[in-house]
mmCIF file of C-alpha atoms in Angstrom:
data_model
loop_
_atom_site.group_PDB
_atom_site.id
_atom_site.type_symbol
_atom_site.label_atom_id
_atom_site.label_comp_id
_atom_site.label_asym_id
_atom_site.label_seq_id
_atom_site.Cartn_x
_atom_site.Cartn_y
_atom_site.Cartn_z
ATOM 1 C CA UNK A 1 -216.721 124.046 -67.476
ATOM 2 C CA UNK A 2 -217.374 120.298 -67.433
ATOM 3 C CA UNK A 3 -216.807 117.583 -64.912
ATOM 4 C CA UNK A 4 -213.119 116.631 -64.661
ATOM 5 C CA UNK A 5 -212.184 113.370 -66.350
ATOM 6 C CA UNK A 6 -211.949 110.359 -64.080
ATOM 7 C CA UNK A 7 -208.242 109.552 -63.700
ATOM 8 C CA UNK A 8 -209.120 105.851 -63.516
ATOM 9 C CA UNK A 9 -211.116 105.941 -66.761
ATOM 10 C CA UNK A 10 -208.036 105.448 -68.923
ATOM 11 C CA UNK A 11 -205.106 103.112 -68.508
ATOM 12 C CA UNK A 12 -204.798 99.930 -66.498
ATOM 13 C CA UNK A 13 -204.658 99.058 -62.828
ATOM 14 C CA UNK A 14 -202.488 96.287 -61.388
ATOM 15 C CA UNK A 15 -202.709 95.171 -57.757
ATOM 16 C CA UNK A 16 -199.965 93.027 -56.245
ATOM 17 C CA UNK A 17 -200.779 91.421 -52.907
ATOM 18 C CA UNK A 18 -198.220 90.326 -50.349
ATOM 19 C CA UNK A 19 -200.405 87.532 -48.989
ATOM 20 C CA UNK A 20 -203.930 86.238 -48.629
ATOM 21 C CA UNK A 21 -206.705 88.307 -47.098
ATOM 22 C CA UNK A 22 -207.247 91.976 -46.489
ATOM 23 C CA UNK A 23 -204.975 92.078 -43.460
ATOM 24 C CA UNK A 24 -201.936 91.686 -45.740
ATOM 25 C CA UNK A 25 -200.466 94.727 -47.535
ATOM 26 C CA UNK A 26 -200.756 95.273 -51.266
ATOM 27 C CA UNK A 27 -199.435 97.676 -53.874
ATOM 28 C CA UNK A 28 -201.642 99.237 -56.562
ATOM 29 C CA UNK A 29 -200.257 100.640 -59.817
ATOM 30 C CA UNK A 30 -202.330 102.673 -62.292
ATOM 31 C CA UNK A 31 -201.508 104.319 -65.607
ATOM 32 C CA UNK A 32 -200.553 103.393 -69.114
ATOM 33 C CA UNK A 33 -199.029 99.980 -69.655
ATOM 34 C CA UNK A 34 -195.554 101.512 -69.817
ATOM 35 C CA UNK A 35 -196.097 103.656 -66.688
ATOM 36 C CA UNK A 36 -197.332 100.646 -64.717
ATOM 37 C CA UNK A 37 -194.393 98.608 -65.984
ATOM 38 C CA UNK A 38 -191.894 101.283 -64.889
ATOM 39 C CA UNK A 39 -193.624 101.776 -61.534
ATOM 40 C CA UNK A 40 -193.594 98.056 -60.727
ATOM 41 C CA UNK A 41 -189.918 97.748 -61.661
ATOM 42 C CA UNK A 42 -189.049 100.782 -59.545
ATOM 43 C CA UNK A 43 -191.216 99.718 -56.609
ATOM 44 C CA UNK A 44 -189.660 96.240 -56.468
ATOM 45 C CA UNK A 45 -186.108 97.424 -57.202
ATOM 46 C CA UNK A 46 -185.821 95.515 -60.472
ATOM 47 C CA UNK A 47 -183.098 96.549 -62.886
ATOM 48 C CA UNK A 48 -184.306 97.758 -66.329
ATOM 49 C CA UNK A 49 -182.100 95.215 -68.138
ATOM 50 C CA UNK A 50 -183.645 92.374 -66.128
ATOM 51 C CA UNK A 51 -187.222 93.262 -67.083
ATOM 52 C CA UNK A 52 -186.713 94.514 -70.651
ATOM 53 C CA UNK A 53 -187.720 91.222 -72.310
ATOM 54 C CA UNK A 54 -190.623 90.432 -69.989
ATOM 55 C CA UNK A 55 -194.262 90.973 -70.839
ATOM 56 C CA UNK A 56 -196.240 93.010 -68.323
ATOM 57 C CA UNK A 57 -197.905 89.772 -67.242
ATOM 58 C CA UNK A 58 -194.518 88.139 -66.604
ATOM 59 C CA UNK A 59 -193.327 91.218 -64.717
ATOM 60 C CA UNK A 60 -196.459 91.141 -62.537
ATOM 61 C CA UNK A 61 -195.942 87.408 -61.873
ATOM 62 C CA UNK A 62 -192.320 87.998 -60.806
ATOM 63 C CA UNK A 63 -193.282 90.976 -58.643
ATOM 64 C CA UNK A 64 -196.095 88.970 -57.037
ATOM 65 C CA UNK A 65 -193.701 86.125 -56.265
ATOM 66 C CA UNK A 66 -191.225 88.576 -54.740
ATOM 67 C CA UNK A 67 -193.938 90.309 -52.701
ATOM 68 C CA UNK A 68 -195.348 87.041 -51.394
ATOM 69 C CA UNK A 69 -191.881 85.758 -50.503
ATOM 70 C CA UNK A 70 -191.171 88.951 -48.559
ATOM 71 C CA UNK A 71 -194.578 88.708 -46.896
ATOM 72 C CA UNK A 72 -193.966 85.085 -45.906
ATOM 73 C CA UNK A 73 -190.510 85.850 -44.545
ATOM 74 C CA UNK A 74 -191.521 88.936 -42.583
ATOM 75 C CA UNK A 75 -194.821 87.730 -41.164
ATOM 76 C CA UNK A 76 -194.113 84.015 -40.883
ATOM 77 C CA UNK A 77 -190.482 84.047 -39.845
ATOM 78 C CA UNK A 78 -190.080 87.514 -38.358
ATOM 79 C CA UNK A 79 -187.470 88.592 -40.922
ATOM 80 C CA UNK A 80 -186.658 92.252 -41.486
ATOM 81 C CA UNK A 81 -186.040 93.830 -44.878
ATOM 82 C CA UNK A 82 -182.840 95.878 -45.049
ATOM 83 C CA UNK A 83 -181.402 98.015 -47.808
ATOM 84 C CA UNK A 84 -178.876 96.256 -49.999
ATOM 85 C CA UNK A 85 -175.442 97.815 -50.335
ATOM 86 C CA UNK A 86 -174.865 96.034 -53.631
ATOM 87 C CA UNK A 87 -177.878 97.287 -55.593
ATOM 88 C CA UNK A 88 -178.093 100.930 -56.605
ATOM 89 C CA UNK A 89 -181.592 102.415 -56.669
ATOM 90 C CA UNK A 90 -183.435 101.855 -59.938
ATOM 91 C CA UNK A 91 -184.075 105.067 -61.855
ATOM 92 C CA UNK A 92 -186.544 104.507 -64.681
ATOM 93 C CA UNK A 93 -188.231 107.928 -64.650
ATOM 94 C CA UNK A 94 -186.725 111.397 -64.847
ATOM 95 C CA UNK A 95 -185.836 112.840 -61.449
ATOM 96 C CA UNK A 96 -188.533 115.528 -61.747
ATOM 97 C CA UNK A 97 -191.326 112.922 -61.656
ATOM 98 C CA UNK A 98 -189.992 111.058 -58.608
ATOM 99 C CA UNK A 99 -190.575 112.050 -55.000
ATOM 100 C CA UNK A 100 -187.504 113.403 -53.200
ATOM 101 C CA UNK A 101 -185.159 110.741 -51.854
ATOM 102 C CA UNK A 102 -184.821 110.337 -48.117
ATOM 103 C CA UNK A 103 -181.506 109.948 -46.356
ATOM 104 C CA UNK A 104 -181.244 106.367 -45.168
ATOM 105 C CA UNK A 105 -177.535 106.409 -44.366
ATOM 106 C CA UNK A 106 -178.063 106.789 -40.614
ATOM 107 C CA UNK A 107 -180.475 103.833 -40.563
ATOM 108 C CA UNK A 108 -178.003 101.763 -42.558
ATOM 109 C CA UNK A 109 -175.126 102.729 -40.256
ATOM 110 C CA UNK A 110 -177.215 101.761 -37.244
ATOM 111 C CA UNK A 111 -178.189 98.399 -38.745
ATOM 112 C CA UNK A 112 -174.624 97.519 -39.721
ATOM 113 C CA UNK A 113 -173.266 98.649 -36.356
ATOM 114 C CA UNK A 114 -175.584 96.203 -34.614
ATOM 115 C CA UNK A 115 -174.502 93.312 -36.889
ATOM 116 C CA UNK A 116 -170.825 93.603 -37.792
ATOM 117 C CA UNK A 117 -170.571 90.125 -39.363
ATOM 118 C CA UNK A 118 -170.386 89.832 -43.133
ATOM 119 C CA UNK A 119 -173.602 89.478 -45.100
ATOM 120 C CA UNK A 120 -174.165 85.983 -46.481
ATOM 121 C CA UNK A 121 -174.228 85.605 -50.243
ATOM 122 C CA UNK A 122 -177.707 85.368 -51.760
ATOM 123 C CA UNK A 123 -178.804 81.774 -52.245
ATOM 124 C CA UNK A 124 -178.965 81.066 -56.007
ATOM 125 C CA UNK A 125 -181.715 78.521 -55.371
ATOM 126 C CA UNK A 126 -184.081 81.400 -54.533
ATOM 127 C CA UNK A 127 -183.849 82.642 -58.126
ATOM 128 C CA UNK A 128 -184.502 79.137 -59.472
ATOM 129 C CA UNK A 129 -187.556 78.819 -57.237
ATOM 130 C CA UNK A 130 -188.912 82.198 -58.367
ATOM 131 C CA UNK A 131 -188.465 81.191 -62.012
ATOM 132 C CA UNK A 132 -189.974 77.696 -61.713
ATOM 133 C CA UNK A 133 -192.621 77.443 -64.447
ATOM 134 C CA UNK A 134 -194.715 74.720 -62.799
ATOM 135 C CA UNK A 135 -195.209 72.644 -59.654
ATOM 136 C CA UNK A 136 -193.314 69.697 -61.162
ATOM 137 C CA UNK A 137 -190.223 71.905 -61.565
ATOM 138 C CA UNK A 138 -190.534 73.008 -57.938
ATOM 139 C CA UNK A 139 -190.738 69.390 -56.820
ATOM 140 C CA UNK A 140 -187.590 68.635 -58.822
ATOM 141 C CA UNK A 141 -185.755 71.550 -57.169
ATOM 142 C CA UNK A 142 -186.751 70.211 -53.766
ATOM 143 C CA UNK A 143 -185.615 66.667 -54.610
ATOM 144 C CA UNK A 144 -182.266 67.802 -56.023
ATOM 145 C CA UNK A 145 -181.418 70.360 -53.311
ATOM 146 C CA UNK A 146 -182.477 68.825 -49.990
ATOM 147 C CA UNK A 147 -179.632 70.413 -48.002
ATOM 148 C CA UNK A 148 -180.575 73.922 -49.161
ATOM 149 C CA UNK A 149 -184.024 73.555 -47.584
ATOM 150 C CA UNK A 150 -182.449 73.794 -44.132
ATOM 151 C CA UNK A 151 -182.474 77.538 -44.888
ATOM 152 C CA UNK A 152 -185.901 78.897 -43.788
ATOM 153 C CA UNK A 153 -185.824 81.521 -46.562
ATOM 154 C CA UNK A 154 -185.548 78.796 -49.197
ATOM 155 C CA UNK A 155 -188.389 76.787 -47.681
ATOM 156 C CA UNK A 156 -190.619 79.870 -47.391
ATOM 157 C CA UNK A 157 -189.937 80.950 -50.983
ATOM 158 C CA UNK A 158 -190.574 77.399 -52.213
ATOM 159 C CA UNK A 159 -193.937 77.227 -50.419
ATOM 160 C CA UNK A 160 -195.033 80.659 -51.646
ATOM 161 C CA UNK A 161 -194.125 79.827 -55.252
ATOM 162 C CA UNK A 162 -195.901 76.462 -54.985
ATOM 163 C CA UNK A 163 -199.088 78.130 -53.749
ATOM 164 C CA UNK A 164 -198.854 80.727 -56.491
ATOM 165 C CA UNK A 165 -198.433 78.094 -59.208
ATOM 166 C CA UNK A 166 -201.239 75.940 -57.788
ATOM 167 C CA UNK A 167 -203.659 78.896 -57.813
ATOM 168 C CA UNK A 168 -202.638 79.886 -61.336
ATOM 169 C CA UNK A 169 -202.933 76.333 -62.706
#
């Protein structure tokens, strides 16, 4: 009987950080390229149709942008992440390979009972910011949409994407 194979010896590992430094959370994905791809999409709640044409690198970039935006909003502005009623859970793997689902209905009922007002529509500028290919494009979005930057979520996402593009370039 030999030594068991190292599970990290084959496949790839992708780490997505929510911010700078070790005090910020991160998510680590390991496996084949396709497993990592599925895990990232599932972890970040991305729909299979939305990621089908993306390379793994592009998917990681989008997930990193999303993670850093969430990190900036929660730590910098004190925002809280809540479950969306409009997005069904992403199911990219067979049910047998997923952990059992937990019942979140009571948490959702409690959250909606505390805030009976209607949810605001998602700001379409956030998607444009996340998709900006370079700093120049971000600057153009800022110049053309000054009123939208009164929304702290837009400003935070814009700053996070700018930092991400600056580091990458």
